[in-house]
Coordinates of C-alpha atoms in Angstrom, one line a residue:
X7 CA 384.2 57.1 67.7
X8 CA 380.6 58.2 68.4
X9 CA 378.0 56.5 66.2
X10 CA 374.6 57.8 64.7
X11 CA 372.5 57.0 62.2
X12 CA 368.4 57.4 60.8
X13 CA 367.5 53.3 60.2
X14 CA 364.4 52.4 61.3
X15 CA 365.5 48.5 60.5
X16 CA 365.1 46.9 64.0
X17 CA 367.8 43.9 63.3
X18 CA 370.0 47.3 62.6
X19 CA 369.9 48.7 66.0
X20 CA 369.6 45.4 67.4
X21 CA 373.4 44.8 66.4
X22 CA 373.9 48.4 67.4
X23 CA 373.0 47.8 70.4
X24 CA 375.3 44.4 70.7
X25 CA 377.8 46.7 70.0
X26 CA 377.6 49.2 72.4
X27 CA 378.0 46.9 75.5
X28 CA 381.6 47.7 74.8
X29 CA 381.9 50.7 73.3
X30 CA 383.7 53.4 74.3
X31 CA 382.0 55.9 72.6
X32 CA 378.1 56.8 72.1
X33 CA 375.7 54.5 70.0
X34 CA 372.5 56.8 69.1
X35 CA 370.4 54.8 66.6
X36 CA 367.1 56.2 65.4
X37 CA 367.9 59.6 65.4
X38 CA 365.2 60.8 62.7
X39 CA 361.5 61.4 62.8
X40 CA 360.0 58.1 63.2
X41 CA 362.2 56.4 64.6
X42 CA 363.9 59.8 66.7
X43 CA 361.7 62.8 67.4
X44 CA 358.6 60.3 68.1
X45 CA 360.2 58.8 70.7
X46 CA 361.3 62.0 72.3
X47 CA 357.7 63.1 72.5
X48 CA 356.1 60.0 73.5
X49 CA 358.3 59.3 76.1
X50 CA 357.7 63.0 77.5
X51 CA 353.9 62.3 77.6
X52 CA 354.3 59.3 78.8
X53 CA 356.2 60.6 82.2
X54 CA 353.0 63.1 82.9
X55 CA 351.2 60.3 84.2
X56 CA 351.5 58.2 87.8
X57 CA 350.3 55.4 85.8
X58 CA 350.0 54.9 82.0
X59 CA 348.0 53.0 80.3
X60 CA 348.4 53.5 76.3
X61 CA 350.8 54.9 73.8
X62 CA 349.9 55.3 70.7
X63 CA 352.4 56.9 68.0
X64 CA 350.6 58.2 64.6
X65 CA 353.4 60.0 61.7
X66 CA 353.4 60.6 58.2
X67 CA 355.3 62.6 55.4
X68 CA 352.7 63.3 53.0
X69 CA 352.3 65.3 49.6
X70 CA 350.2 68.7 50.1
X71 CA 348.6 68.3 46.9
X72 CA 348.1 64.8 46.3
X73 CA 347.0 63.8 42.7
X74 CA 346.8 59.6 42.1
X75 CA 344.8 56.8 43.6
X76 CA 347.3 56.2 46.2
X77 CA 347.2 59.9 47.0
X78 CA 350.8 59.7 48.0
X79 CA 354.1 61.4 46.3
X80 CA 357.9 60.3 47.5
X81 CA 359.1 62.3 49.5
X82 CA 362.0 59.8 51.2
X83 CA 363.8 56.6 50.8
X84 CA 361.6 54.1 48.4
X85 CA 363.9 51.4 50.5
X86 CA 362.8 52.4 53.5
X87 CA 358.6 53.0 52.7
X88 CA 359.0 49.6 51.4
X89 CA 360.8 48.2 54.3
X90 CA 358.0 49.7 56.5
X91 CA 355.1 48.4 54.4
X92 CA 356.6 44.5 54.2
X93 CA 358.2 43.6 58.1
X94 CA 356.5 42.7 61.0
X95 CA 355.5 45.7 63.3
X96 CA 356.4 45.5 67.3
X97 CA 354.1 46.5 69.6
X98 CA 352.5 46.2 73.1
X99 CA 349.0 44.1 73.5
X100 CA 347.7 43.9 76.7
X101 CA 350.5 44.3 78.4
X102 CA 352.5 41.5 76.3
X103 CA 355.4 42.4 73.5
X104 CA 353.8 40.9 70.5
X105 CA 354.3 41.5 66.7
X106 CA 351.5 42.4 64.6
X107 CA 351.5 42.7 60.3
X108 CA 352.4 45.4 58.4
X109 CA 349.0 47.3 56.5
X110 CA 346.8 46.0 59.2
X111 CA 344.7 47.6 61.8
X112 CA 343.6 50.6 59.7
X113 CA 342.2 53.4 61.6
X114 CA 341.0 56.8 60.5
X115 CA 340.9 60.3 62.4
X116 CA 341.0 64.1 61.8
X117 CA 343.2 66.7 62.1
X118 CA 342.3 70.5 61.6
X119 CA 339.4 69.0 59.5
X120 CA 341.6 66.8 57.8
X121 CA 340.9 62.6 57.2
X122 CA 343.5 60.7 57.3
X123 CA 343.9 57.3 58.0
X124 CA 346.6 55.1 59.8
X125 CA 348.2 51.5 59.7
X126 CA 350.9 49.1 61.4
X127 CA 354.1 50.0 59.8
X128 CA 357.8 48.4 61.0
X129 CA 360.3 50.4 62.7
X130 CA 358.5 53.3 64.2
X131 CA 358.3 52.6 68.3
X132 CA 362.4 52.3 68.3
X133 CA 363.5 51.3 71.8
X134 CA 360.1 52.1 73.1
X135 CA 359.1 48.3 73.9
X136 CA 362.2 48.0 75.2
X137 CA 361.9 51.0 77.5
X138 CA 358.0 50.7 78.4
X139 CA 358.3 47.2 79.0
X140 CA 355.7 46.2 81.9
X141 CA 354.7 49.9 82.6
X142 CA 352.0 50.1 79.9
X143 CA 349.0 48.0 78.4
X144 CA 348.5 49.1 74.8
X145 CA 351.8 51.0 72.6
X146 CA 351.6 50.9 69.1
X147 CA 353.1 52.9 65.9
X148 CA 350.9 53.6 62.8
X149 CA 352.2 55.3 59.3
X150 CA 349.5 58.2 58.5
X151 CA 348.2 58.1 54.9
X152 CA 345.3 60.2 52.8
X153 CA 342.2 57.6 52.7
X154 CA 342.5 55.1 50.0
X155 CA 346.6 54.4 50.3
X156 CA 346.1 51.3 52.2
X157 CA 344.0 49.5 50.4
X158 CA 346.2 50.1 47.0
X159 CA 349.4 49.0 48.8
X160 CA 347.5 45.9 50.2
X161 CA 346.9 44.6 46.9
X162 CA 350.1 45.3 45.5
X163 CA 352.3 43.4 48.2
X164 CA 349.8 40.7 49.2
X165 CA 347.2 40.1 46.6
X166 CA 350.1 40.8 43.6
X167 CA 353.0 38.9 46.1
X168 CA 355.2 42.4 45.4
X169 CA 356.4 42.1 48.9
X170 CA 358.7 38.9 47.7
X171 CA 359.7 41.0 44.7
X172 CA 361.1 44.3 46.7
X173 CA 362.8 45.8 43.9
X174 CA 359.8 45.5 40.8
X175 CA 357.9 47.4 43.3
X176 CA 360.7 50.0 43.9
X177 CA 361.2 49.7 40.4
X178 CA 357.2 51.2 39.7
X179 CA 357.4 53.5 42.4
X180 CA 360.5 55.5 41.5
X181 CA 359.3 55.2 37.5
X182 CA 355.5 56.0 38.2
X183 CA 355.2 58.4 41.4
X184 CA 357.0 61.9 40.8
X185 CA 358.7 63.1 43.9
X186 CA 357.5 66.4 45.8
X187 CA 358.8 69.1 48.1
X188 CA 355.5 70.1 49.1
X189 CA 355.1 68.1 52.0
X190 CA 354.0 67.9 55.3
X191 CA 354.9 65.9 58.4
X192 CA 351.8 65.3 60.5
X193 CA 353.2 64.2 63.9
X194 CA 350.1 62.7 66.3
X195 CA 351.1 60.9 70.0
X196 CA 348.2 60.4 71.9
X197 CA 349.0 58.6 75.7
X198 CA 346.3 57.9 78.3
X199 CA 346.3 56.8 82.1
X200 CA 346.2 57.8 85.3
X201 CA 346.7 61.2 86.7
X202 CA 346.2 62.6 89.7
X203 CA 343.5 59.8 90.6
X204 CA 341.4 60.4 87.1
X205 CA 341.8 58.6 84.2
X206 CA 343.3 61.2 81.8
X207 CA 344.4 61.6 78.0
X208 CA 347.0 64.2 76.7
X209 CA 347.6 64.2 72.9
X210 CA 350.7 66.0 71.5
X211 CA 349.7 67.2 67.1
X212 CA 352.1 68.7 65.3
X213 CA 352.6 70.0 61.6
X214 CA 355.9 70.4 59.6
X215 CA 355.3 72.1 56.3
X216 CA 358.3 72.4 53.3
X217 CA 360.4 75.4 54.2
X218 CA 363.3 77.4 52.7
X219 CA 366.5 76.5 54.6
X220 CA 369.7 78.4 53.7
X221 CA 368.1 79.8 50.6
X222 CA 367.2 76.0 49.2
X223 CA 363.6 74.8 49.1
X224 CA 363.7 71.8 51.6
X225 CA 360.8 69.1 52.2
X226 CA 359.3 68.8 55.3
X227 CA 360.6 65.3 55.5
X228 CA 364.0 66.2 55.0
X229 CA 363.8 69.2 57.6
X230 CA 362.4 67.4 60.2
X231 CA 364.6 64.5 59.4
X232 CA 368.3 66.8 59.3
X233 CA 367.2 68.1 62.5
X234 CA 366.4 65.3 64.3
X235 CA 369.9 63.6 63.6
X236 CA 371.5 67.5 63.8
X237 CA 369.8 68.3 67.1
X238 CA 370.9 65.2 68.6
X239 CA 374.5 65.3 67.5
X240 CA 374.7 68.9 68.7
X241 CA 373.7 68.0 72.6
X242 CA 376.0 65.2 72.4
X243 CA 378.7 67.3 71.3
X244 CA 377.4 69.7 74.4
X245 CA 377.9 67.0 76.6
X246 CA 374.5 66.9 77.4
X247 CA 374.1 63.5 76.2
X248 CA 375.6 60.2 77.3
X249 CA 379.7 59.7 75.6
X250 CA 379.5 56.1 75.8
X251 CA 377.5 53.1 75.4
X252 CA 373.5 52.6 73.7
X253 CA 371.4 55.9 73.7
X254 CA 368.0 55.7 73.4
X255 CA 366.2 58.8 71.8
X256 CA 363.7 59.1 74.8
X257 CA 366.9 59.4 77.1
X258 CA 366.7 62.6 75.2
X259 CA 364.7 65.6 77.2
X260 CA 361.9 67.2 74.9
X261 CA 363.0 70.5 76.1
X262 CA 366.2 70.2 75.7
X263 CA 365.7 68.7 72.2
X264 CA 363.6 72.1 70.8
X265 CA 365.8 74.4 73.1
X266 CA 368.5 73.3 70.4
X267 CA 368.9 75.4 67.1
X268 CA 368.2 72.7 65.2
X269 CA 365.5 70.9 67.4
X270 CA 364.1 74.5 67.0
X271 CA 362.6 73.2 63.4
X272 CA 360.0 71.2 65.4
X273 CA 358.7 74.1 67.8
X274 CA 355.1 74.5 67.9
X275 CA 353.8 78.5 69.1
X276 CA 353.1 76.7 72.6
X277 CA 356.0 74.8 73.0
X278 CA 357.8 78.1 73.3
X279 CA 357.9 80.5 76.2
X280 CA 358.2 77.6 79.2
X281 CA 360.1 76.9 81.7
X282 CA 362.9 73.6 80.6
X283 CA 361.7 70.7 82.3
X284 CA 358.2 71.8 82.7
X285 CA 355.9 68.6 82.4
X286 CA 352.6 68.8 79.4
X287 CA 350.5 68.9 82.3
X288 CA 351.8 71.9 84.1
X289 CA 351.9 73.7 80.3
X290 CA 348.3 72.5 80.3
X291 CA 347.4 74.0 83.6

């Protein structure tokens, strides 16, 4: 039978994808935010350009109203934040597959007058080093965090060694940080190369706020995540998708993806109202 699921562990899909070399049916991994929708945007950036140069994949699900030094609520699996802060990170340096430390790398930007900063976390790129591989110099993924989170979550898994002891830390988290619906999912892709003879950068920014869905309060994090796996599942059942063998999520069409009524939950004012198929840079022009 067809097969989904929302790990970002990469030995998971790895064995997923062992397992579709003979599988009759579909094998869709990743199918959340980040690993999922990410990938979907990314890779529909990345196919603007004649030749691309870097990738570079920025999301976070963070409290509206944050209110403790690490500025940070749950919001989603303590597991898998855990899992994210402690394994090694793939990426693409200079044109070579490398793996680079969790918490490292800190960066900081702004969004709609917003600081936030950003970190190597594991899982997030998917099959994108896989699928990129030679045809870009620099891809990376970084978790986006409220200024102040890294440093906290440094000194608790390296300085205090609570990366060895998984569950203690779990253990404080879900006893010490209350979890919130008032979230938001900041979604930030930037991709640069070149186009049209120029060197050029596009940058896809997106915000998913907590919502009422079917009369239920809903996080952001678990809207975007539910439609992610929901959308997908609903063009496979279309036929729109592949019915057998490994399926990567950017084999998935961004337009076809929001044209879905579940994708839909991702749909910024100007991704409406174009044609399917039309590429960022013709929207742009």
């Amino acid at each position: 039978m067809h097969y989904l699921d929302l790990t970002e562990d990469v030995a998971s899909t790895r064995r997923v994808k062992e397992l579709a070399l003979t599988a009759k049916a579909a094998l869709i991994p990743q199918c959340g935010l980040a690993p999922g929708f990410i990938s979907i945007v990314a890779a529909d950036l990345a196919r603007d350009f004649d030749q691309l140069d870097s990738l570079k994949l920025r999301v976070g699900a963070l409290p509206q109203y944050p209110s403790n030094a690490l500025n940070y609520n749950l919001t989603w699996s303590t597991d898998g934040v855990i899992n994210e802060y402690c394994e090694p990170c793939e990426a693409v340096v200079n044109g070579e597959r490398v793996l680079v430390p969790a918490m490292e790398e800190r960066e900081e930007f702004s969004l709609d007058g917003i600081t936030y900063e950003a970190f190597n976390t594991s899982g997030g790129l998917g099959t994108l080093c896989d699928t990129l591989a030679g045809k870009v110099r620099t891809l990376n993924y970084r978790t986006i965090r409220y200024p102040g989170h890294c440093a906290i979550m440094k000194a608790l898994l390296q300085d205090l060694r609570l990366a060895d002891r998984r569950d203690v830390l779990k253990d404080i988290f879900e006893n010490a940080l209350p979890s919130t619906l008032q979230d938001v999912v900041v979604i930030f892709v930037t991709a640069s190369g070149r186009l049209n003879g120029r060197l050029t950068q596009q940058t896809y920014a997106n915000k998913v706020y907590s919502a009422v869905v079917g009369g239920v309060m809903r996080s952001a994090i678990q809207i975007t995540t539910a439609s992610g796996i929901c959308a997908v599942l609903d063009l496979l059942a279309q036929g729109k998708l592949p019915q057998k063998g490994f399926v990567k999520q950017e084999d998935i069409g961004f337009d076809a993806f929001l044209a879905n009524r579940f994708g839909r939950a991702y749909a910024r004012p100007e991704d409406l109202g174009h044609a399917p198929g039309e590429s960022h840079a013709a929207r742009a022009a």
